């Protein structure tokens, strides 16, 4: 075996030792397993075209390369979202909106990152997301993050801080936080669990007798009533979105626990839930892109409920 082959084999082995960490970084930045794998593979292709003697710190070099690839992808994604041609309503939820893709990849992505976190991260600007993921997720110092995002270390720290506030729901503190019933989170979690199970008696147990459901047209089959009333009626119709409950996660919606429906971490529905006592008294099913974009979404505080 020649010297070059030995060097290449050693380089490949060192890259494989870093692959899991690089994939984890890319998944948190991109929120898509397929794109994350492509970003890692792109980093490998760049590595084999680079003289190893020019790389003093291989893990750091790979982190920088993967992060820059992800940042470019996030920026391209942001431009596409700003294109007015993309501002169309999603297909009606029950059949045509898809099922979240490969169930195995869906499970791996959600297990490694968390569905609610994926949704909230998707609300961040590209540079904010990269700075937050690298620092808070992987303890990369700001002097290393700065050149990746094209900022000074102080500015990179501010990016991560702003992202952290948005992720934790502390970016804007109301002068008087709204009161909500004790156990609100627990009731919302019970509602989501009942929807996943699809058992009528479990749904009736968590729904108030006079519960009201309102929904955007995009969330319902054509011709469905936008407002429904009564526990039995709503429990029976929960199958309309209940098939998507397996893609659900509880998070803060405008400051109170609600439900995000996000196949593959991509938000398609939000349920803004009102609670009294131990029951759901009303909920809005939000699917309109403009309304979804206007919602304040954040992770639940630890121990809330």
PDB file of C-alpha atoms in Angstrom:
ATOM      1  CA  UNK A   1       0.000   0.000   0.000  1.00  0.00           C
ATOM      2  CA  UNK A   2       1.382   3.370  -1.039  1.00  0.00           C
ATOM      3  CA  UNK A   3       1.944   6.336   1.261  1.00  0.00           C
ATOM      4  CA  UNK A   4      -0.971   8.297  -0.239  1.00  0.00           C
ATOM      5  CA  UNK A   5      -3.340   5.377   0.288  1.00  0.00           C
ATOM      6  CA  UNK A   6      -2.287   5.084   3.926  1.00  0.00           C
ATOM      7  CA  UNK A   7      -2.832   8.819   4.436  1.00  0.00           C
ATOM      8  CA  UNK A   8      -6.272   8.627   2.782  1.00  0.00           C
ATOM      9  CA  UNK A   9      -7.313   5.660   4.903  1.00  0.00           C
ATOM     10  CA  UNK A  10      -6.248   7.434   8.089  1.00  0.00           C
ATOM     11  CA  UNK A  11      -8.080  10.575   6.996  1.00  0.00           C
ATOM     12  CA  UNK A  12     -11.228   8.556   6.240  1.00  0.00           C
ATOM     13  CA  UNK A  13     -11.036   6.878   9.638  1.00  0.00           C
ATOM     14  CA  UNK A  14     -10.681  10.227  11.401  1.00  0.00           C
ATOM     15  CA  UNK A  15     -13.614  11.609   9.415  1.00  0.00           C
ATOM     16  CA  UNK A  16     -15.796   8.615  10.322  1.00  0.00           C
ATOM     17  CA  UNK A  17     -14.981   9.221  13.973  1.00  0.00           C
ATOM     18  CA  UNK A  18     -16.436  12.731  13.583  1.00  0.00           C
ATOM     19  CA  UNK A  19     -19.421  11.798  11.385  1.00  0.00           C
ATOM     20  CA  UNK A  20     -21.955  11.317  14.194  1.00  0.00           C
ATOM     21  CA  UNK A  21     -21.158  14.695  15.750  1.00  0.00           C
ATOM     22  CA  UNK A  22     -21.245  16.432  12.381  1.00  0.00           C
ATOM     23  CA  UNK A  23     -24.599  14.835  11.552  1.00  0.00           C
ATOM     24  CA  UNK A  24     -26.004  15.971  14.889  1.00  0.00           C
ATOM     25  CA  UNK A  25     -24.872  19.552  14.210  1.00  0.00           C
ATOM     26  CA  UNK A  26     -26.372  19.512  10.716  1.00  0.00           C
ATOM     27  CA  UNK A  27     -29.672  18.031  11.897  1.00  0.00           C
ATOM     28  CA  UNK A  28     -30.140  20.756  14.479  1.00  0.00           C
ATOM     29  CA  UNK A  29     -29.240  23.428  11.955  1.00  0.00           C
ATOM     30  CA  UNK A  30     -31.308  22.100   9.068  1.00  0.00           C
ATOM     31  CA  UNK A  31     -34.087  20.099  10.745  1.00  0.00           C
ATOM     32  CA  UNK A  32     -34.023  17.502   7.974  1.00  0.00           C
ATOM     33  CA  UNK A  33     -32.166  14.195   8.079  1.00  0.00           C
ATOM     34  CA  UNK A  34     -31.649  13.996   4.323  1.00  0.00           C
ATOM     35  CA  UNK A  35     -30.217  17.504   4.047  1.00  0.00           C
ATOM     36  CA  UNK A  36     -28.033  16.860   7.096  1.00  0.00           C
ATOM     37  CA  UNK A  37     -26.544  13.730   5.518  1.00  0.00           C
ATOM     38  CA  UNK A  38     -25.903  15.658   2.303  1.00  0.00           C
ATOM     39  CA  UNK A  39     -24.149  18.433   4.230  1.00  0.00           C
ATOM     40  CA  UNK A  40     -21.874  15.925   5.982  1.00  0.00           C
ATOM     41  CA  UNK A  41     -21.093  14.185   2.705  1.00  0.00           C
ATOM     42  CA  UNK A  42     -20.298  17.536   1.102  1.00  0.00           C
ATOM     43  CA  UNK A  43     -17.854  18.192   3.950  1.00  0.00           C
ATOM     44  CA  UNK A  44     -16.129  14.877   3.205  1.00  0.00           C
ATOM     45  CA  UNK A  45     -15.790  15.772  -0.478  1.00  0.00           C
ATOM     46  CA  UNK A  46     -14.226  19.097   0.474  1.00  0.00           C
ATOM     47  CA  UNK A  47     -11.883  17.342   2.875  1.00  0.00           C
ATOM     48  CA  UNK A  48     -10.487  14.958   0.256  1.00  0.00           C
ATOM     49  CA  UNK A  49      -9.777  17.957  -2.018  1.00  0.00           C
ATOM     50  CA  UNK A  50      -7.809  19.693   0.753  1.00  0.00           C
ATOM     51  CA  UNK A  51      -4.174  19.086   1.669  1.00  0.00           C
ATOM     52  CA  UNK A  52      -4.240  17.494   5.160  1.00  0.00           C
ATOM     53  CA  UNK A  53      -1.076  19.420   6.016  1.00  0.00           C
ATOM     54  CA  UNK A  54      -3.123  22.636   5.811  1.00  0.00           C
ATOM     55  CA  UNK A  55      -5.548  21.433   8.503  1.00  0.00           C
ATOM     56  CA  UNK A  56      -4.225  21.964  11.999  1.00  0.00           C
ATOM     57  CA  UNK A  57      -7.383  20.914  13.876  1.00  0.00           C
ATOM     58  CA  UNK A  58      -9.506  18.444  11.935  1.00  0.00           C
ATOM     59  CA  UNK A  59     -12.594  18.434  14.229  1.00  0.00           C
ATOM     60  CA  UNK A  60     -12.646  22.232  14.248  1.00  0.00           C
ATOM     61  CA  UNK A  61     -12.115  22.400  10.490  1.00  0.00           C
ATOM     62  CA  UNK A  62     -14.972  19.958   9.856  1.00  0.00           C
ATOM     63  CA  UNK A  63     -17.271  21.826  12.240  1.00  0.00           C
ATOM     64  CA  UNK A  64     -16.590  25.059  10.371  1.00  0.00           C
ATOM     65  CA  UNK A  65     -17.130  23.484   6.947  1.00  0.00           C
ATOM     66  CA  UNK A  66     -20.385  21.734   7.891  1.00  0.00           C
ATOM     67  CA  UNK A  67     -21.671  24.869   9.604  1.00  0.00           C
ATOM     68  CA  UNK A  68     -20.935  27.035   6.557  1.00  0.00           C
ATOM     69  CA  UNK A  69     -22.667  24.527   4.279  1.00  0.00           C
ATOM     70  CA  UNK A  70     -25.708  24.557   6.576  1.00  0.00           C
ATOM     71  CA  UNK A  71     -25.683  28.354   6.790  1.00  0.00           C
ATOM     72  CA  UNK A  72     -25.757  28.609   2.984  1.00  0.00           C
ATOM     73  CA  UNK A  73     -28.668  26.153   2.841  1.00  0.00           C
ATOM     74  CA  UNK A  74     -30.570  28.062   5.533  1.00  0.00           C
ATOM     75  CA  UNK A  75     -30.051  31.358   3.703  1.00  0.00           C
ATOM     76  CA  UNK A  76     -31.280  29.824   0.442  1.00  0.00           C
ATOM     77  CA  UNK A  77     -34.303  28.440   2.286  1.00  0.00           C
ATOM     78  CA  UNK A  78     -35.054  31.871   3.750  1.00  0.00           C
ATOM     79  CA  UNK A  79     -34.959  33.451   0.284  1.00  0.00           C
ATOM     80  CA  UNK A  80     -37.417  30.867  -1.028  1.00  0.00           C
ATOM     81  CA  UNK A  81     -39.792  31.614   1.841  1.00  0.00           C
ATOM     82  CA  UNK A  82     -39.697  35.315   1.019  1.00  0.00           C
ATOM     83  CA  UNK A  83     -40.709  34.637  -2.589  1.00  0.00           C
ATOM     84  CA  UNK A  84     -44.384  35.701  -2.970  1.00  0.00           C
ATOM     85  CA  UNK A  85     -44.917  32.802  -5.368  1.00  0.00           C
ATOM     86  CA  UNK A  86     -44.541  30.440  -2.408  1.00  0.00           C
ATOM     87  CA  UNK A  87     -47.292  32.066  -0.346  1.00  0.00           C
ATOM     88  CA  UNK A  88     -49.940  29.416  -0.938  1.00  0.00           C
ATOM     89  CA  UNK A  89     -52.166  27.628   1.510  1.00  0.00           C
ATOM     90  CA  UNK A  90     -51.229  24.041   2.318  1.00  0.00           C
ATOM     91  CA  UNK A  91     -53.315  21.204   1.000  1.00  0.00           C
ATOM     92  CA  UNK A  92     -56.227  20.152   3.239  1.00  0.00           C
ATOM     93  CA  UNK A  93     -54.863  18.212   6.171  1.00  0.00           C
ATOM     94  CA  UNK A  94     -56.691  14.866   6.186  1.00  0.00           C
ATOM     95  CA  UNK A  95     -55.277  13.207   3.079  1.00  0.00           C
ATOM     96  CA  UNK A  96     -53.272  15.416   0.778  1.00  0.00           C
ATOM     97  CA  UNK A  97     -50.711  17.004   3.056  1.00  0.00           C
ATOM     98  CA  UNK A  98     -48.462  13.977   3.317  1.00  0.00           C
ATOM     99  CA  UNK A  99     -47.513  11.804   6.253  1.00  0.00           C
ATOM    100  CA  UNK A 100     -44.125  13.136   7.282  1.00  0.00           C
ATOM    101  CA  UNK A 101     -42.019  10.939   4.992  1.00  0.00           C
ATOM    102  CA  UNK A 102     -39.889   8.007   6.109  1.00  0.00           C
ATOM    103  CA  UNK A 103     -41.183   6.939   9.562  1.00  0.00           C
ATOM    104  CA  UNK A 104     -37.745   5.662  10.606  1.00  0.00           C
ATOM    105  CA  UNK A 105     -36.023   8.920   9.668  1.00  0.00           C
ATOM    106  CA  UNK A 106     -38.857  10.866  11.313  1.00  0.00           C
ATOM    107  CA  UNK A 107     -38.364   8.947  14.565  1.00  0.00           C
ATOM    108  CA  UNK A 108     -34.589   9.347  14.526  1.00  0.00           C
ATOM    109  CA  UNK A 109     -34.795  13.067  13.843  1.00  0.00           C
ATOM    110  CA  UNK A 110     -37.351  13.737  16.564  1.00  0.00           C
ATOM    111  CA  UNK A 111     -35.491  11.560  19.073  1.00  0.00           C
ATOM    112  CA  UNK A 112     -32.184  13.303  18.430  1.00  0.00           C
ATOM    113  CA  UNK A 113     -33.450  16.888  18.304  1.00  0.00           C
ATOM    114  CA  UNK A 114     -37.041  17.094  19.574  1.00  0.00           C
ATOM    115  CA  UNK A 115     -40.103  18.050  17.509  1.00  0.00           C
ATOM    116  CA  UNK A 116     -40.925  21.278  19.339  1.00  0.00           C
ATOM    117  CA  UNK A 117     -37.291  22.406  19.241  1.00  0.00           C
ATOM    118  CA  UNK A 118     -37.143  21.775  15.487  1.00  0.00           C
ATOM    119  CA  UNK A 119     -40.203  23.975  14.967  1.00  0.00           C
ATOM    120  CA  UNK A 120     -38.900  26.775  17.173  1.00  0.00           C
ATOM    121  CA  UNK A 121     -35.431  26.667  15.613  1.00  0.00           C
ATOM    122  CA  UNK A 122     -37.095  27.044  12.233  1.00  0.00           C
ATOM    123  CA  UNK A 123     -38.331  30.480  13.380  1.00  0.00           C
ATOM    124  CA  UNK A 124     -34.769  31.770  13.813  1.00  0.00           C
ATOM    125  CA  UNK A 125     -32.759  33.635  11.217  1.00  0.00           C
ATOM    126  CA  UNK A 126     -29.973  31.570   9.584  1.00  0.00           C
ATOM    127  CA  UNK A 127     -27.102  33.203  11.489  1.00  0.00           C
ATOM    128  CA  UNK A 128     -29.036  33.087  14.775  1.00  0.00           C
ATOM    129  CA  UNK A 129     -29.728  29.408  14.328  1.00  0.00           C
ATOM    130  CA  UNK A 130     -26.126  28.543  13.515  1.00  0.00           C
ATOM    131  CA  UNK A 131     -24.751  30.559  16.439  1.00  0.00           C
ATOM    132  CA  UNK A 132     -27.281  29.116  18.896  1.00  0.00           C
ATOM    133  CA  UNK A 133     -26.819  25.492  17.795  1.00  0.00           C
ATOM    134  CA  UNK A 134     -23.036  25.672  17.853  1.00  0.00           C
ATOM    135  CA  UNK A 135     -22.739  27.416  21.197  1.00  0.00           C
ATOM    136  CA  UNK A 136     -25.675  26.074  23.221  1.00  0.00           C
ATOM    137  CA  UNK A 137     -25.782  22.646  21.604  1.00  0.00           C
ATOM    138  CA  UNK A 138     -22.108  21.857  21.068  1.00  0.00           C
ATOM    139  CA  UNK A 139     -20.171  24.314  23.272  1.00  0.00           C
ATOM    140  CA  UNK A 140     -18.303  25.886  20.359  1.00  0.00           C
ATOM    141  CA  UNK A 141     -16.701  29.142  21.592  1.00  0.00           C
ATOM    142  CA  UNK A 142     -17.778  32.418  20.035  1.00  0.00           C
ATOM    143  CA  UNK A 143     -14.329  33.182  18.623  1.00  0.00           C
ATOM    144  CA  UNK A 144     -14.777  30.085  16.434  1.00  0.00           C
ATOM    145  CA  UNK A 145     -18.422  30.848  15.617  1.00  0.00           C
ATOM    146  CA  UNK A 146     -17.683  34.443  14.579  1.00  0.00           C
ATOM    147  CA  UNK A 147     -15.927  33.709  11.246  1.00  0.00           C
ATOM    148  CA  UNK A 148     -18.591  31.139  10.322  1.00  0.00           C
ATOM    149  CA  UNK A 149     -21.421  33.679  10.570  1.00  0.00           C
ATOM    150  CA  UNK A 150     -19.295  36.605   9.415  1.00  0.00           C
ATOM    151  CA  UNK A 151     -19.537  38.571  12.664  1.00  0.00           C
ATOM    152  CA  UNK A 152     -17.291  39.597  15.519  1.00  0.00           C
ATOM    153  CA  UNK A 153     -17.241  37.322  18.586  1.00  0.00           C
ATOM    154  CA  UNK A 154     -19.314  39.911  20.479  1.00  0.00           C
ATOM    155  CA  UNK A 155     -21.900  40.043  17.682  1.00  0.00           C
ATOM    156  CA  UNK A 156     -21.959  36.235  17.460  1.00  0.00           C
ATOM    157  CA  UNK A 157     -22.655  36.096  21.204  1.00  0.00           C
ATOM    158  CA  UNK A 158     -25.546  38.521  20.735  1.00  0.00           C
ATOM    159  CA  UNK A 159     -26.946  36.336  17.942  1.00  0.00           C
ATOM    160  CA  UNK A 160     -26.926  33.277  20.192  1.00  0.00           C
ATOM    161  CA  UNK A 161     -28.430  35.235  23.096  1.00  0.00           C
ATOM    162  CA  UNK A 162     -31.263  36.560  20.950  1.00  0.00           C
ATOM    163  CA  UNK A 163     -31.932  33.079  19.607  1.00  0.00           C
ATOM    164  CA  UNK A 164     -31.929  31.638  23.135  1.00  0.00           C
ATOM    165  CA  UNK A 165     -34.515  34.174  24.245  1.00  0.00           C
ATOM    166  CA  UNK A 166     -36.779  33.285  21.335  1.00  0.00           C
ATOM    167  CA  UNK A 167     -36.373  29.532  21.866  1.00  0.00           C
ATOM    168  CA  UNK A 168     -37.206  29.880  25.567  1.00  0.00           C
ATOM    169  CA  UNK A 169     -40.013  32.374  25.010  1.00  0.00           C
ATOM    170  CA  UNK A 170     -38.365  35.243  26.868  1.00  0.00           C
ATOM    171  CA  UNK A 171     -37.712  37.600  23.979  1.00  0.00           C
ATOM    172  CA  UNK A 172     -40.674  39.765  24.899  1.00  0.00           C
ATOM    173  CA  UNK A 173     -41.834  39.766  28.506  1.00  0.00           C
ATOM    174  CA  UNK A 174     -45.368  41.162  28.974  1.00  0.00           C
ATOM    175  CA  UNK A 175     -45.673  43.616  31.868  1.00  0.00           C
ATOM    176  CA  UNK A 176     -48.228  41.320  33.494  1.00  0.00           C
ATOM    177  CA  UNK A 177     -47.956  37.685  32.397  1.00  0.00           C
ATOM    178  CA  UNK A 178     -51.404  36.282  31.593  1.00  0.00           C
ATOM    179  CA  UNK A 179     -52.839  33.968  34.199  1.00  0.00           C
ATOM    180  CA  UNK A 180     -53.589  30.447  33.175  1.00  0.00           C
ATOM    181  CA  UNK A 181     -55.141  27.586  35.088  1.00  0.00           C
ATOM    182  CA  UNK A 182     -52.940  25.306  37.128  1.00  0.00           C
ATOM    183  CA  UNK A 183     -52.344  22.134  35.164  1.00  0.00           C
ATOM    184  CA  UNK A 184     -52.896  23.773  31.759  1.00  0.00           C
ATOM    185  CA  UNK A 185     -49.941  21.915  30.313  1.00  0.00           C
ATOM    186  CA  UNK A 186     -51.112  18.616  31.814  1.00  0.00           C
ATOM    187  CA  UNK A 187     -54.570  19.019  30.262  1.00  0.00           C
ATOM    188  CA  UNK A 188     -53.126  19.867  26.849  1.00  0.00           C
ATOM    189  CA  UNK A 189     -50.821  16.842  27.048  1.00  0.00           C
ATOM    190  CA  UNK A 190     -53.799  14.646  27.965  1.00  0.00           C
ATOM    191  CA  UNK A 191     -55.733  16.029  24.991  1.00  0.00           C
ATOM    192  CA  UNK A 192     -52.857  15.244  22.613  1.00  0.00           C
ATOM    193  CA  UNK A 193     -52.490  11.756  24.084  1.00  0.00           C
ATOM    194  CA  UNK A 194     -56.226  11.093  23.693  1.00  0.00           C
ATOM    195  CA  UNK A 195     -56.107  12.291  20.079  1.00  0.00           C
ATOM    196  CA  UNK A 196     -53.221   9.931  19.387  1.00  0.00           C
ATOM    197  CA  UNK A 197     -55.088   7.017  20.919  1.00  0.00           C
ATOM    198  CA  UNK A 198     -58.339   7.836  19.129  1.00  0.00           C
ATOM    199  CA  UNK A 199     -60.504   6.439  21.940  1.00  0.00           C
ATOM    200  CA  UNK A 200     -63.798   8.307  22.241  1.00  0.00           C
ATOM    201  CA  UNK A 201     -64.065   7.960  26.033  1.00  0.00           C
ATOM    202  CA  UNK A 202     -60.555   9.363  26.543  1.00  0.00           C
ATOM    203  CA  UNK A 203     -61.389  12.388  24.409  1.00  0.00           C
ATOM    204  CA  UNK A 204     -64.700  12.961  26.178  1.00  0.00           C
ATOM    205  CA  UNK A 205     -62.897  12.876  29.523  1.00  0.00           C
ATOM    206  CA  UNK A 206     -60.655  15.810  28.584  1.00  0.00           C
ATOM    207  CA  UNK A 207     -63.195  17.888  26.608  1.00  0.00           C
ATOM    208  CA  UNK A 208     -65.645  20.191  28.382  1.00  0.00           C
ATOM    209  CA  UNK A 209     -69.292  19.422  27.482  1.00  0.00           C
ATOM    210  CA  UNK A 210     -69.695  22.771  25.692  1.00  0.00           C
ATOM    211  CA  UNK A 211     -66.227  22.827  24.082  1.00  0.00           C
ATOM    212  CA  UNK A 212     -65.860  24.908  20.895  1.00  0.00           C
ATOM    213  CA  UNK A 213     -63.514  24.157  18.009  1.00  0.00           C
ATOM    214  CA  UNK A 214     -62.658  26.793  15.400  1.00  0.00           C
ATOM    215  CA  UNK A 215     -60.474  26.077  12.385  1.00  0.00           C
ATOM    216  CA  UNK A 216     -58.934  27.681   9.346  1.00  0.00           C
ATOM    217  CA  UNK A 217     -60.376  26.377   6.058  1.00  0.00           C
ATOM    218  CA  UNK A 218     -56.992  24.879   5.117  1.00  0.00           C
ATOM    219  CA  UNK A 219     -57.137  22.603   8.174  1.00  0.00           C
ATOM    220  CA  UNK A 220     -60.395  20.897   7.185  1.00  0.00           C
ATOM    221  CA  UNK A 221     -61.858  18.963   4.264  1.00  0.00           C
ATOM    222  CA  UNK A 222     -63.789  21.091   1.787  1.00  0.00           C
ATOM    223  CA  UNK A 223     -67.270  21.918   3.015  1.00  0.00           C
ATOM    224  CA  UNK A 224     -66.558  21.257   6.706  1.00  0.00           C
ATOM    225  CA  UNK A 225     -67.937  23.641   9.290  1.00  0.00           C
ATOM    226  CA  UNK A 226     -65.342  26.108  10.491  1.00  0.00           C
ATOM    227  CA  UNK A 227     -66.907  26.080  13.969  1.00  0.00           C
ATOM    228  CA  UNK A 228     -68.013  22.967  15.867  1.00  0.00           C
ATOM    229  CA  UNK A 229     -69.579  22.747  19.321  1.00  0.00           C
ATOM    230  CA  UNK A 230     -70.113  20.041  21.901  1.00  0.00           C
ATOM    231  CA  UNK A 231     -67.813  17.359  23.286  1.00  0.00           C
ATOM    232  CA  UNK A 232     -69.341  14.439  21.400  1.00  0.00           C
ATOM    233  CA  UNK A 233     -69.270  16.202  18.037  1.00  0.00           C
ATOM    234  CA  UNK A 234     -65.692  17.334  18.483  1.00  0.00           C
ATOM    235  CA  UNK A 235     -64.489  14.008  19.872  1.00  0.00           C
ATOM    236  CA  UNK A 236     -65.866  12.228  16.809  1.00  0.00           C
ATOM    237  CA  UNK A 237     -64.304  14.651  14.377  1.00  0.00           C
ATOM    238  CA  UNK A 238     -60.904  14.592  16.056  1.00  0.00           C
ATOM    239  CA  UNK A 239     -59.972  11.872  13.570  1.00  0.00           C
ATOM    240  CA  UNK A 240     -59.782  14.725  11.024  1.00  0.00           C
ATOM    241  CA  UNK A 241     -56.512  15.879  12.557  1.00  0.00           C
ATOM    242  CA  UNK A 242     -56.037  12.972  14.956  1.00  0.00           C
ATOM    243  CA  UNK A 243     -54.161  10.962  12.343  1.00  0.00           C
ATOM    244  CA  UNK A 244     -51.537  13.698  12.582  1.00  0.00           C
ATOM    245  CA  UNK A 245     -51.438  13.620  16.376  1.00  0.00           C
ATOM    246  CA  UNK A 246     -48.439  11.295  16.194  1.00  0.00           C
ATOM    247  CA  UNK A 247     -46.616  14.310  14.741  1.00  0.00           C
ATOM    248  CA  UNK A 248     -47.719  16.491  17.654  1.00  0.00           C
ATOM    249  CA  UNK A 249     -45.786  18.151  20.442  1.00  0.00           C
ATOM    250  CA  UNK A 250     -46.798  20.440  23.279  1.00  0.00           C
ATOM    251  CA  UNK A 251     -45.119  23.852  23.293  1.00  0.00           C
ATOM    252  CA  UNK A 252     -45.860  27.440  24.260  1.00  0.00           C
ATOM    253  CA  UNK A 253     -48.215  29.112  21.781  1.00  0.00           C
ATOM    254  CA  UNK A 254     -48.524  32.836  22.424  1.00  0.00           C
ATOM    255  CA  UNK A 255     -47.350  32.207  25.966  1.00  0.00           C
ATOM    256  CA  UNK A 256     -49.661  29.298  26.876  1.00  0.00           C
ATOM    257  CA  UNK A 257     -49.365  25.524  26.305  1.00  0.00           C
ATOM    258  CA  UNK A 258     -50.717  24.459  22.936  1.00  0.00           C
ATOM    259  CA  UNK A 259     -50.050  21.790  20.320  1.00  0.00           C
ATOM    260  CA  UNK A 260     -47.750  21.879  17.297  1.00  0.00           C
ATOM    261  CA  UNK A 261     -48.370  19.416  14.473  1.00  0.00           C
ATOM    262  CA  UNK A 262     -45.069  19.119  12.645  1.00  0.00           C
ATOM    263  CA  UNK A 263     -44.261  16.091  10.469  1.00  0.00           C
ATOM    264  CA  UNK A 264     -40.496  15.896  10.168  1.00  0.00           C
ATOM    265  CA  UNK A 265     -40.244  19.012  12.308  1.00  0.00           C
ATOM    266  CA  UNK A 266     -41.990  21.170   9.658  1.00  0.00           C
ATOM    267  CA  UNK A 267     -44.957  23.039  11.103  1.00  0.00           C
ATOM    268  CA  UNK A 268     -48.317  22.464   9.380  1.00  0.00           C
ATOM    269  CA  UNK A 269     -50.823  23.115  12.171  1.00  0.00           C
ATOM    270  CA  UNK A 270     -51.026  24.766  15.571  1.00  0.00           C
ATOM    271  CA  UNK A 271     -53.753  24.176  18.125  1.00  0.00           C
ATOM    272  CA  UNK A 272     -54.202  27.118  20.465  1.00  0.00           C
ATOM    273  CA  UNK A 273     -55.957  25.577  23.455  1.00  0.00           C
ATOM    274  CA  UNK A 274     -58.092  27.147  26.189  1.00  0.00           C
ATOM    275  CA  UNK A 275     -58.470  25.269  29.480  1.00  0.00           C
ATOM    276  CA  UNK A 276     -60.729  25.616  32.515  1.00  0.00           C
ATOM    277  CA  UNK A 277     -60.392  23.283  35.445  1.00  0.00           C
ATOM    278  CA  UNK A 278     -59.219  19.958  34.063  1.00  0.00           C
ATOM    279  CA  UNK A 279     -60.828  20.200  30.637  1.00  0.00           C
ATOM    280  CA  UNK A 280     -60.346  21.799  27.237  1.00  0.00           C
ATOM    281  CA  UNK A 281     -63.021  24.452  26.767  1.00  0.00           C
ATOM    282  CA  UNK A 282     -62.021  25.649  23.271  1.00  0.00           C
ATOM    283  CA  UNK A 283     -59.297  25.353  20.697  1.00  0.00           C
ATOM    284  CA  UNK A 284     -58.382  27.005  17.417  1.00  0.00           C
ATOM    285  CA  UNK A 285     -56.827  24.957  14.621  1.00  0.00           C
ATOM    286  CA  UNK A 286     -54.478  27.313  12.780  1.00  0.00           C
ATOM    287  CA  UNK A 287     -53.192  26.330   9.348  1.00  0.00           C
ATOM    288  CA  UNK A 288     -53.109  29.578   7.386  1.00  0.00           C
ATOM    289  CA  UNK A 289     -49.426  30.414   6.694  1.00  0.00           C
ATOM    290  CA  UNK A 290     -49.818  34.075   7.649  1.00  0.00           C
ATOM    291  CA  UNK A 291     -51.480  33.186  10.952  1.00  0.00           C
ATOM    292  CA  UNK A 292     -48.874  30.510  11.685  1.00  0.00           C
ATOM    293  CA  UNK A 293     -46.069  32.979  11.040  1.00  0.00           C
ATOM    294  CA  UNK A 294     -47.628  35.504  13.441  1.00  0.00           C
ATOM    295  CA  UNK A 295     -47.711  33.079  16.388  1.00  0.00           C
ATOM    296  CA  UNK A 296     -45.117  33.287  19.159  1.00  0.00           C
ATOM    297  CA  UNK A 297     -43.798  29.744  19.646  1.00  0.00           C
ATOM    298  CA  UNK A 298     -41.351  28.606  22.310  1.00  0.00           C
ATOM    299  CA  UNK A 299     -40.317  25.554  24.293  1.00  0.00           C
ATOM    300  CA  UNK A 300     -42.082  24.781  27.544  1.00  0.00           C
ATOM    301  CA  UNK A 301     -40.155  25.771  30.671  1.00  0.00           C
ATOM    302  CA  UNK A 302     -38.783  22.790  32.564  1.00  0.00           C
ATOM    303  CA  UNK A 303     -41.228  21.600  35.160  1.00  0.00           C
ATOM    304  CA  UNK A 304     -44.145  23.615  33.823  1.00  0.00           C
ATOM    305  CA  UNK A 305     -47.589  22.158  34.475  1.00  0.00           C
TER     306      UNK A 305
END
